[in-house]
Short mmCIF file of C-alpha atoms and ligand atoms in Angstrom, two decimals:
data_model
loop_
_atom_site.label_atom_id
_atom_site.label_comp_id
_atom_site.label_asym_id
_atom_site.label_seq_id
_atom_site.Cartn_x
_atom_site.Cartn_y
_atom_site.Cartn_z
CA MET A 1 133.70 -117.95 -168.61
CA ALA A 2 130.89 -117.69 -171.11
CA SER A 3 127.61 -115.99 -171.79
CA ILE A 4 124.53 -118.19 -172.24
CA GLU A 5 121.73 -117.48 -174.62
CA MET A 6 118.42 -119.19 -175.29
CA ILE A 7 116.51 -118.03 -178.34
CA GLY A 8 112.88 -119.07 -178.77
CA VAL A 9 113.38 -122.41 -177.01
CA THR A 10 110.42 -124.73 -176.71
CA LYS A 11 110.59 -128.11 -174.97
CA ARG A 12 107.56 -130.37 -174.90
CA TYR A 13 107.06 -133.70 -173.17
CA GLU A 14 104.19 -135.27 -175.09
CA SER A 15 101.30 -132.85 -174.42
CA THR A 16 103.10 -130.87 -171.66
CA VAL A 17 104.87 -127.71 -172.74
CA ALA A 18 107.68 -127.47 -170.18
CA ILE A 19 109.28 -124.38 -171.70
CA ASP A 20 107.44 -122.22 -174.15
CA ASP A 21 109.30 -120.08 -176.71
CA LEU A 22 111.74 -119.00 -174.02
CA SER A 23 114.39 -116.38 -174.69
CA LEU A 24 117.02 -115.40 -172.17
CA ARG A 25 120.49 -113.98 -172.16
CA VAL A 26 122.81 -114.58 -169.19
CA GLU A 27 125.93 -112.46 -169.25
CA ASP A 28 129.42 -113.74 -168.88
CA ASN A 29 130.26 -114.07 -165.18
CA GLU A 30 126.74 -113.35 -164.03
CA PHE A 31 125.03 -115.07 -161.13
CA PHE A 32 121.61 -115.58 -162.66
CA VAL A 33 118.66 -117.07 -160.77
CA LEU A 34 115.71 -118.88 -162.30
CA PHE A 35 112.89 -118.56 -159.83
CA GLY A 36 109.33 -119.83 -159.89
CA PRO A 37 106.86 -122.37 -158.51
CA ALA A 38 107.12 -126.13 -159.04
CA GLY A 39 106.42 -127.09 -162.64
CA ALA A 40 107.42 -123.67 -164.02
CA GLY A 41 110.08 -125.16 -166.30
CA LYS A 42 113.17 -124.26 -164.33
CA SER A 43 114.83 -127.68 -164.37
CA THR A 44 113.96 -128.19 -168.02
CA THR A 45 115.68 -124.91 -168.85
CA LEU A 46 118.87 -126.04 -167.13
CA LYS A 47 118.74 -129.45 -168.80
CA CYS A 48 118.48 -127.84 -172.24
CA ILE A 49 121.59 -125.76 -171.48
CA ALA A 50 123.47 -128.75 -170.11
CA GLY A 51 122.48 -130.76 -173.15
CA VAL A 52 120.77 -133.60 -171.32
CA GLU A 53 117.44 -132.63 -172.92
CA PHE A 54 116.92 -131.50 -176.48
CA PRO A 55 114.43 -128.74 -177.32
CA GLN A 56 112.07 -129.22 -180.26
CA LYS A 57 112.53 -125.56 -181.22
CA GLY A 58 114.99 -122.74 -180.69
CA LEU A 59 118.71 -122.20 -180.17
CA VAL A 60 120.95 -122.61 -177.16
CA LYS A 61 124.24 -120.71 -177.29
CA ILE A 62 127.17 -120.89 -174.89
CA GLY A 63 129.92 -118.33 -175.33
CA GLY A 64 128.34 -117.28 -178.62
CA THR A 65 128.47 -120.77 -180.12
CA ILE A 66 125.31 -122.71 -180.95
CA VAL A 67 125.50 -125.88 -178.88
CA ASN A 68 122.24 -127.64 -179.89
CA LEU A 69 124.26 -130.38 -181.61
CA ILE A 70 127.15 -130.48 -179.13
CA GLU A 71 127.31 -133.40 -176.69
CA PRO A 72 126.85 -132.52 -172.97
CA SER A 73 130.41 -133.65 -172.19
CA ASN A 74 131.81 -131.15 -174.72
CA ARG A 75 129.87 -128.14 -173.44
CA ASN A 76 132.13 -127.56 -170.42
CA VAL A 77 129.07 -127.20 -168.26
CA SER A 78 128.82 -128.53 -164.72
CA MET A 79 125.48 -129.26 -163.07
CA VAL A 80 124.55 -129.86 -159.44
CA PHE A 81 121.14 -131.33 -158.66
CA GLU A 82 118.97 -131.23 -155.61
CA ASN A 83 119.61 -134.93 -155.08
CA TYR A 84 123.37 -134.90 -155.15
CA ALA A 85 124.82 -138.34 -155.51
CA LEU A 86 128.33 -139.02 -154.26
CA TYR A 87 130.14 -142.34 -154.85
CA PRO A 88 129.47 -144.10 -151.54
CA HIS A 89 132.58 -146.31 -151.58
CA MET A 90 134.97 -143.43 -152.29
CA SER A 91 136.51 -140.96 -149.82
CA VAL A 92 135.66 -137.27 -150.05
CA TYR A 93 139.02 -136.64 -151.71
CA ASP A 94 138.45 -139.29 -154.36
CA ASN A 95 134.90 -138.08 -154.96
CA ILE A 96 136.14 -134.58 -155.70
CA ALA A 97 139.02 -135.90 -157.74
CA SER A 98 136.85 -138.18 -159.89
CA PRO A 99 136.05 -135.66 -162.69
CA LEU A 100 139.75 -134.83 -163.04
CA ARG A 101 140.67 -138.49 -163.36
CA SER A 102 138.10 -139.14 -166.05
CA ARG A 103 139.15 -140.02 -169.57
CA LEU A 104 138.24 -136.50 -170.65
CA HIS A 105 140.49 -134.59 -168.29
CA ARG A 106 143.20 -136.93 -167.00
CA LYS A 107 145.40 -134.59 -164.98
CA SER A 108 148.56 -135.48 -163.06
CA GLU A 109 148.03 -136.31 -159.35
CA PRO A 110 149.98 -133.28 -158.08
CA ASP A 111 147.87 -131.01 -160.27
CA ILE A 112 144.73 -132.72 -159.01
CA LYS A 113 145.84 -132.23 -155.43
CA LYS A 114 146.38 -128.52 -156.05
CA ALA A 115 142.95 -128.13 -157.64
CA ILE A 116 141.23 -130.03 -154.80
CA ASP A 117 142.98 -128.08 -152.07
CA LYS A 118 141.79 -124.84 -153.62
CA ILE A 119 138.17 -125.97 -153.79
CA ALA A 120 138.26 -127.61 -150.35
CA THR A 121 139.47 -124.42 -148.69
CA LEU A 122 136.67 -122.48 -150.32
CA MET A 123 134.00 -124.99 -149.37
CA HIS A 124 135.43 -125.60 -145.88
CA ILE A 125 135.85 -129.30 -146.31
CA GLU A 126 139.64 -129.63 -146.00
CA SER A 127 139.36 -131.67 -142.85
CA LEU A 128 137.02 -134.24 -144.43
CA TYR A 129 139.28 -135.73 -147.12
CA ASP A 130 139.40 -139.25 -145.71
CA ARG A 131 135.74 -139.60 -144.78
CA LYS A 132 133.20 -141.61 -146.74
CA PRO A 133 129.90 -139.93 -147.73
CA ASN A 134 127.98 -141.83 -145.02
CA GLN A 135 130.22 -140.18 -142.38
CA LEU A 136 129.13 -136.67 -143.47
CA SER A 137 126.26 -134.43 -142.50
CA ASN A 138 123.83 -133.31 -145.21
CA GLY A 139 125.46 -129.93 -145.44
CA GLN A 140 128.92 -131.46 -145.74
CA ARG A 141 127.75 -133.84 -148.40
CA GLN A 142 126.23 -131.03 -150.40
CA ARG A 143 129.46 -129.04 -150.13
CA VAL A 144 131.44 -132.01 -151.41
CA ALA A 145 129.01 -132.38 -154.34
CA ILE A 146 129.41 -128.70 -155.24
CA GLY A 147 133.17 -129.03 -154.85
CA ARG A 148 133.21 -131.96 -157.23
CA CYS A 149 131.38 -129.91 -159.86
CA LEU A 150 133.62 -126.88 -159.41
CA VAL A 151 136.91 -128.71 -159.54
CA ARG A 152 136.61 -129.03 -163.32
CA GLU A 153 136.51 -125.21 -163.55
CA PRO A 154 133.57 -125.27 -165.91
CA ASN A 155 132.64 -122.32 -168.11
CA VAL A 156 129.10 -122.61 -166.94
CA PHE A 157 127.85 -123.80 -163.61
CA LEU A 158 124.22 -124.91 -163.36
CA MET A 159 122.67 -125.53 -159.94
CA ASP A 160 119.20 -126.98 -159.49
CA GLU A 161 117.88 -126.24 -156.01
CA PRO A 162 121.11 -127.41 -154.40
CA LEU A 163 120.11 -126.25 -150.93
CA ALA A 164 116.49 -127.51 -150.99
CA HIS A 165 117.04 -130.33 -148.53
CA LEU A 166 119.15 -128.41 -145.98
CA ASP A 167 117.76 -126.91 -142.77
CA ALA A 168 117.34 -123.16 -142.47
CA LYS A 169 120.60 -122.50 -140.65
CA LEU A 170 122.71 -124.52 -143.06
CA LYS A 171 120.99 -122.85 -145.98
CA HIS A 172 122.06 -119.51 -144.59
CA THR A 173 125.69 -120.58 -144.28
CA MET A 174 125.73 -122.19 -147.68
CA ARG A 175 124.25 -119.10 -149.32
CA ALA A 176 127.18 -117.09 -148.02
CA GLU A 177 129.60 -119.74 -149.26
CA LEU A 178 128.06 -119.80 -152.71
CA LYS A 179 128.49 -116.07 -152.99
CA GLU A 180 132.11 -116.36 -151.99
CA MET A 181 132.55 -119.13 -154.52
CA GLN A 182 131.07 -117.00 -157.29
CA ASP A 183 133.49 -114.17 -156.53
CA ALA A 184 136.46 -116.55 -156.47
CA PHE A 185 135.68 -118.44 -159.67
CA ASN A 186 134.33 -116.04 -162.23
CA THR A 187 132.03 -118.66 -163.65
CA THR A 188 128.71 -117.92 -165.24
CA THR A 189 126.17 -119.47 -162.92
CA ILE A 190 122.49 -120.25 -163.40
CA TYR A 191 120.90 -121.12 -160.12
CA VAL A 192 117.40 -122.54 -159.77
CA THR A 193 115.40 -122.04 -156.63
CA HIS A 194 111.85 -121.58 -155.40
CA ASP A 195 113.07 -119.86 -152.21
CA TYR A 196 112.74 -116.10 -152.66
CA LEU A 197 115.34 -115.29 -150.00
CA GLU A 198 117.88 -117.45 -151.75
CA ALA A 199 117.00 -115.80 -155.06
CA MET A 200 117.27 -112.28 -153.62
CA SER A 201 120.50 -112.83 -151.73
CA LEU A 202 122.40 -114.54 -154.54
CA ALA A 203 121.22 -113.10 -157.81
CA ASP A 204 122.69 -110.42 -159.99
CA ARG A 205 119.48 -110.82 -161.95
CA ILE A 206 116.43 -113.03 -161.59
CA ALA A 207 114.06 -114.45 -164.20
CA VAL A 208 110.70 -115.37 -162.77
CA LEU A 209 109.26 -118.30 -164.67
CA ASP A 210 105.68 -119.53 -164.84
CA HIS A 211 104.27 -122.11 -167.24
CA GLY A 212 107.52 -122.20 -169.17
CA ARG A 213 107.60 -118.45 -169.84
CA VAL A 214 109.52 -115.52 -168.38
CA VAL A 215 107.07 -113.44 -166.36
CA GLN A 216 109.63 -110.85 -165.24
CA LEU A 217 113.35 -110.27 -165.63
CA GLY A 218 115.28 -107.94 -163.35
CA THR A 219 117.17 -107.43 -160.10
CA ALA A 220 115.97 -108.69 -156.75
CA LEU A 221 114.99 -105.18 -155.74
CA GLN A 222 112.95 -104.66 -158.88
CA MET A 223 111.05 -107.85 -158.16
CA TYR A 224 110.35 -106.70 -154.65
CA TYR A 225 109.61 -103.01 -155.18
CA THR A 226 108.19 -102.96 -158.70
CA PRO A 227 106.82 -106.44 -159.43
CA GLY A 228 105.20 -106.64 -162.88
CA ASN A 229 102.09 -108.34 -161.67
CA GLU A 230 100.46 -109.83 -158.57
CA PHE A 231 101.97 -113.25 -159.24
CA VAL A 232 105.50 -111.84 -158.84
CA ALA A 233 104.49 -109.59 -155.92
CA LYS A 234 103.21 -112.62 -154.03
CA LEU A 235 106.32 -114.68 -154.68
CA PHE A 236 108.71 -112.15 -153.13
CA GLY A 237 108.34 -111.30 -149.48
CA GLU A 238 107.22 -112.94 -146.26
CA PRO A 239 104.43 -112.75 -145.22
CA GLU A 240 102.76 -112.72 -148.63
CA ILE A 241 101.87 -109.22 -149.79
CA ASN A 242 98.33 -108.06 -148.86
CA LEU A 243 96.07 -107.33 -151.81
CA ILE A 244 93.13 -105.14 -150.85
CA ASP A 245 90.09 -104.45 -153.04
CA ALA A 246 89.76 -100.75 -153.82
CA GLN A 247 88.61 -98.28 -156.40
CA PHE A 248 89.60 -94.79 -157.40
CA TYR A 249 87.51 -91.84 -158.42
CA VAL A 250 88.14 -88.22 -159.20
CA GLU A 251 86.36 -85.61 -157.12
CA GLY A 252 87.01 -81.88 -157.01
CA GLY A 253 90.36 -82.33 -158.83
CA LYS A 254 91.52 -84.95 -156.32
CA THR A 255 92.04 -88.63 -157.05
CA LEU A 256 90.67 -90.58 -154.12
CA ILE A 257 91.32 -94.23 -153.32
CA SER A 258 88.52 -95.92 -151.41
CA THR A 259 88.53 -99.33 -149.82
CA GLY A 260 86.13 -101.56 -147.92
CA ILE A 261 88.18 -101.39 -144.75
CA GLY A 262 87.24 -97.88 -143.72
CA LEU A 263 90.16 -96.20 -145.43
CA THR A 264 89.85 -93.48 -148.06
CA TYR A 265 92.81 -91.33 -149.00
CA GLU A 266 94.09 -89.03 -151.67
CA ALA A 267 96.55 -90.49 -154.21
CA GLU A 268 99.88 -88.72 -154.65
CA PRO A 269 100.09 -86.76 -157.98
CA ASP A 270 102.33 -89.33 -159.70
CA VAL A 271 100.04 -92.18 -158.66
CA ALA A 272 96.94 -90.18 -159.67
CA ALA A 273 98.38 -89.50 -163.12
CA ALA A 274 99.08 -93.18 -163.76
CA LEU A 275 95.68 -94.29 -162.47
CA GLN A 276 93.90 -91.87 -164.75
CA THR A 277 95.33 -93.63 -167.82
CA GLN A 278 93.49 -96.83 -166.74
CA GLU A 279 90.34 -98.08 -168.40
CA HIS A 280 88.89 -99.50 -165.22
CA ASN A 281 88.72 -97.95 -161.77
CA ARG A 282 88.85 -101.16 -159.75
CA LEU A 283 92.19 -101.77 -158.09
CA HIS A 284 94.08 -104.08 -155.83
CA LEU A 285 96.27 -102.27 -153.32
CA GLY A 286 99.39 -104.27 -152.69
CA ILE A 287 100.86 -103.56 -149.26
CA ARG A 288 103.47 -105.60 -147.45
CA GLY A 289 103.09 -106.63 -143.84
CA ASN A 290 106.10 -104.58 -142.80
CA ASN A 291 104.40 -101.45 -144.16
CA VAL A 292 101.47 -101.84 -141.81
CA ALA A 293 101.84 -100.42 -138.29
CA PHE A 294 100.18 -102.17 -135.42
CA SER A 295 98.94 -101.00 -132.00
CA PHE A 296 96.68 -101.98 -129.14
CA GLN A 297 95.69 -98.35 -128.63
CA GLY A 298 93.27 -96.79 -131.06
CA GLY A 299 92.57 -93.32 -132.21
CA GLY A 300 94.49 -90.94 -134.39
CA GLU A 301 94.64 -90.26 -138.07
CA GLY A 302 94.62 -93.28 -140.33
CA TRP A 303 94.29 -95.96 -137.64
CA LEU A 304 91.80 -98.68 -138.51
CA ARG A 305 90.10 -100.88 -135.97
CA GLY A 306 90.08 -104.66 -136.45
CA THR A 307 90.28 -107.94 -134.57
CA VAL A 308 93.01 -110.51 -134.29
CA PHE A 309 92.23 -113.45 -136.59
CA ALA A 310 95.53 -115.38 -136.27
CA ASN A 311 98.92 -115.08 -134.69
CA GLU A 312 101.98 -116.81 -136.03
CA PRO A 313 105.39 -116.41 -134.35
CA ILE A 314 108.23 -116.70 -136.90
CA GLY A 315 111.24 -116.27 -134.63
CA ASN A 316 112.23 -112.60 -134.76
CA SER A 317 108.68 -111.32 -135.26
CA VAL A 318 105.04 -112.29 -135.21
CA ILE A 319 102.85 -112.40 -138.30
CA MET A 320 99.47 -111.27 -137.18
CA THR A 321 96.41 -111.62 -139.40
CA VAL A 322 93.94 -108.87 -138.60
CA GLN A 323 90.33 -108.95 -139.74
CA LEU A 324 89.44 -105.53 -141.05
CA GLY A 325 85.90 -105.50 -142.38
CA PRO A 326 85.86 -107.88 -145.33
CA GLU A 327 89.66 -108.14 -145.59
CA GLN A 328 92.28 -110.06 -143.70
CA ILE A 329 95.53 -108.16 -143.48
CA ARG A 330 98.85 -109.75 -142.58
CA VAL A 331 100.92 -107.51 -140.34
CA VAL A 332 104.48 -107.93 -139.06
CA ALA A 333 104.38 -107.25 -135.31
CA PRO A 334 107.25 -107.29 -132.73
CA ASN A 335 108.01 -110.76 -131.46
CA ASP A 336 106.94 -109.97 -127.91
CA THR A 337 103.43 -109.10 -129.10
CA ASN A 338 100.93 -110.99 -127.08
CA ALA A 339 97.43 -110.76 -128.50
CA ALA A 340 94.44 -113.00 -127.94
CA LEU A 341 92.30 -114.16 -130.84
CA ASP A 342 89.39 -111.79 -131.52
CA GLN A 343 91.05 -109.08 -129.45
CA THR A 344 90.61 -105.53 -130.76
CA VAL A 345 93.69 -104.08 -132.38
CA TYR A 346 94.47 -101.10 -134.63
CA VAL A 347 96.50 -100.96 -137.83
CA ARG A 348 97.69 -98.17 -140.08
CA LEU A 349 98.74 -98.69 -143.69
CA ALA A 350 101.70 -96.74 -144.99
CA THR A 351 99.85 -95.69 -148.12
CA ALA A 352 102.97 -94.13 -149.65
CA ASN A 353 104.28 -97.71 -150.09
CA VAL A 354 101.22 -99.15 -151.81
CA LEU A 355 101.67 -100.97 -155.12
CA TYR A 356 98.69 -100.41 -157.40
CA PHE A 357 97.46 -103.33 -159.52
CA GLY A 358 94.52 -103.53 -161.90
CA ALA A 359 91.81 -105.64 -160.31
CA ASP A 360 91.01 -107.30 -163.66
CA THR A 361 94.46 -107.57 -165.23
CA ARG A 362 96.34 -108.20 -161.97
CA ARG A 363 99.13 -106.18 -163.60
CA TYR A 364 101.20 -103.58 -161.86
CA ILE A 365 100.18 -100.01 -162.63
CA VAL A 366 102.28 -97.73 -160.47
CA ARG A 367 103.72 -96.92 -157.06
CA HIS A 368 104.54 -93.57 -155.50
CA ASN A 369 108.06 -92.39 -156.34
CA GLN A 370 108.51 -95.20 -158.82
CA GLU A 371 111.42 -93.43 -160.55
CA GLN A 372 113.52 -93.21 -157.42
CA VAL A 373 112.65 -96.72 -156.31
CA SER A 374 113.59 -98.34 -159.61
CA SER A 375 116.78 -96.30 -160.06
CA VAL A 376 117.94 -97.57 -156.64
CA ALA A 377 117.12 -101.09 -157.78
CA HIS A 378 119.28 -100.55 -160.86
CA LEU A 379 122.15 -98.98 -158.96
CA ARG A 380 122.63 -101.98 -156.75
CA ARG A 381 123.08 -104.25 -159.65
CA ALA A 382 125.50 -101.87 -161.38
CA GLY A 383 127.51 -101.76 -158.14
CA ARG A 384 127.88 -105.51 -158.01
CA GLU A 385 128.93 -105.78 -161.61
CA GLY A 386 131.09 -102.68 -161.66
CA GLY A 387 129.52 -101.73 -164.96
CA GLU A 388 126.38 -100.63 -166.66
CA ALA A 389 123.01 -101.68 -165.29
P1 ADP B 1 110.41 -127.01 -162.32
O1 ADP B 1 111.84 -127.45 -162.30
O2 ADP B 1 110.24 -125.54 -162.48
O3 ADP B 1 109.65 -127.52 -161.15
P2 ADP B 1 110.24 -128.75 -164.65
O4 ADP B 1 111.13 -128.13 -165.65
O5 ADP B 1 110.77 -129.93 -163.94
O6 ADP B 1 109.70 -127.66 -163.63
O7 ADP B 1 108.88 -129.22 -165.36
C1 ADP B 1 108.13 -128.38 -166.21
C2 ADP B 1 106.92 -129.17 -166.70
O8 ADP B 1 107.33 -130.22 -167.52
C3 ADP B 1 106.11 -129.80 -165.58
O9 ADP B 1 104.76 -129.74 -165.94
C4 ADP B 1 106.61 -131.22 -165.56
O10 ADP B 1 105.61 -132.09 -165.09
C5 ADP B 1 106.92 -131.48 -167.00
N1 ADP B 1 108.03 -132.46 -167.15
C6 ADP B 1 109.33 -132.28 -166.75
N2 ADP B 1 110.07 -133.34 -167.08
C7 ADP B 1 109.26 -134.23 -167.68
C8 ADP B 1 109.44 -135.55 -168.26
N3 ADP B 1 110.63 -136.14 -168.28
N4 ADP B 1 108.33 -136.13 -168.80
C9 ADP B 1 107.14 -135.54 -168.82
N5 ADP B 1 106.90 -134.32 -168.31
C10 ADP B 1 107.93 -133.66 -167.75
MG1 MG B 2 112.85 -128.54 -160.82
#
């Protein structure tokens, strides 16, 4: 068990700045997710903690000790990569045992057996001891690789997109197993992914990285409900959040939001107050597809008429793209929805759920009931940690 701290860490590869003056603190026993697009600097961050890369600037601390000059093998850190390599000539049992038989650890065989049995039960691989890696499925191989890293009982467990190559169903199972593992081991884990569902389901906290910097730090629910900018809002949620051009103006004491899709409405008082502090009146309204109602019948307050632009079944629902004037709006419709392209349909935006962004800055300004929403987001984290948020 150990906390991890990075203070002003910069890592350059020739002219590329992979991580840029990055500071982070991961608490003891936390399941911390680094999330962001390819090239954001996620792997480099892990490598600097593991000690396989050396930053040009800044400090890396594990358990309060500066480790910049400590060899990787002495950091008690275990790392699993996307491309997990098992020893092909060894059985599953011997693969998992290998770190414990190394010069560094050298445990007695009965102790090794005990340690392996514990891990194998957790990872559901007890029945595979005698198999060779080429007799395993991808998912089984990945479980063995994780098992091999865990068997050392490291202080810090670093995982770099370990589930990236697994199919959707296996990913789902493995996510559940990783959570179970975290509860059983009390290790501090930093987990890298570019899959937002993985990030949301596993993380105590998430750091969103872009261009080697932390864009936002918080819980999964904070990322989803109060993203700091449009970049974060787009990364979390499926389909991608809709961003609709709009502006606000004050008329007769009311703050009105007007759009190019035939929708004008009055902002709630808390939203109005925040908007009035803004320098510019041009906005992007962020609204998620599940906050847009859909119907074949028109009429009624707030319903907007559009046409079907695209239809994409995603299993338990259909993502329908509706052309509404100049905008295309992604809507989550029931999976039995059967609409022809160009067919007339009606949508209604749940304006109480809109996230307001500055059109120029692309930064988050406000949402209605922000206080309640963000205190719920905090509570969940406190619940998981049994402590302060
Ligand atoms: P991520 O894991 O988020 O996809 P990386 O940490 O691998 O991102 O890479 C961050 C940036 O550093 C990228 O622009 C990448 O091309 C560059 N980079 C990473 N490793 C090397 C390397 N060994 N040599 C040169 N450039 C590298
Ligand atoms: Mg990477």
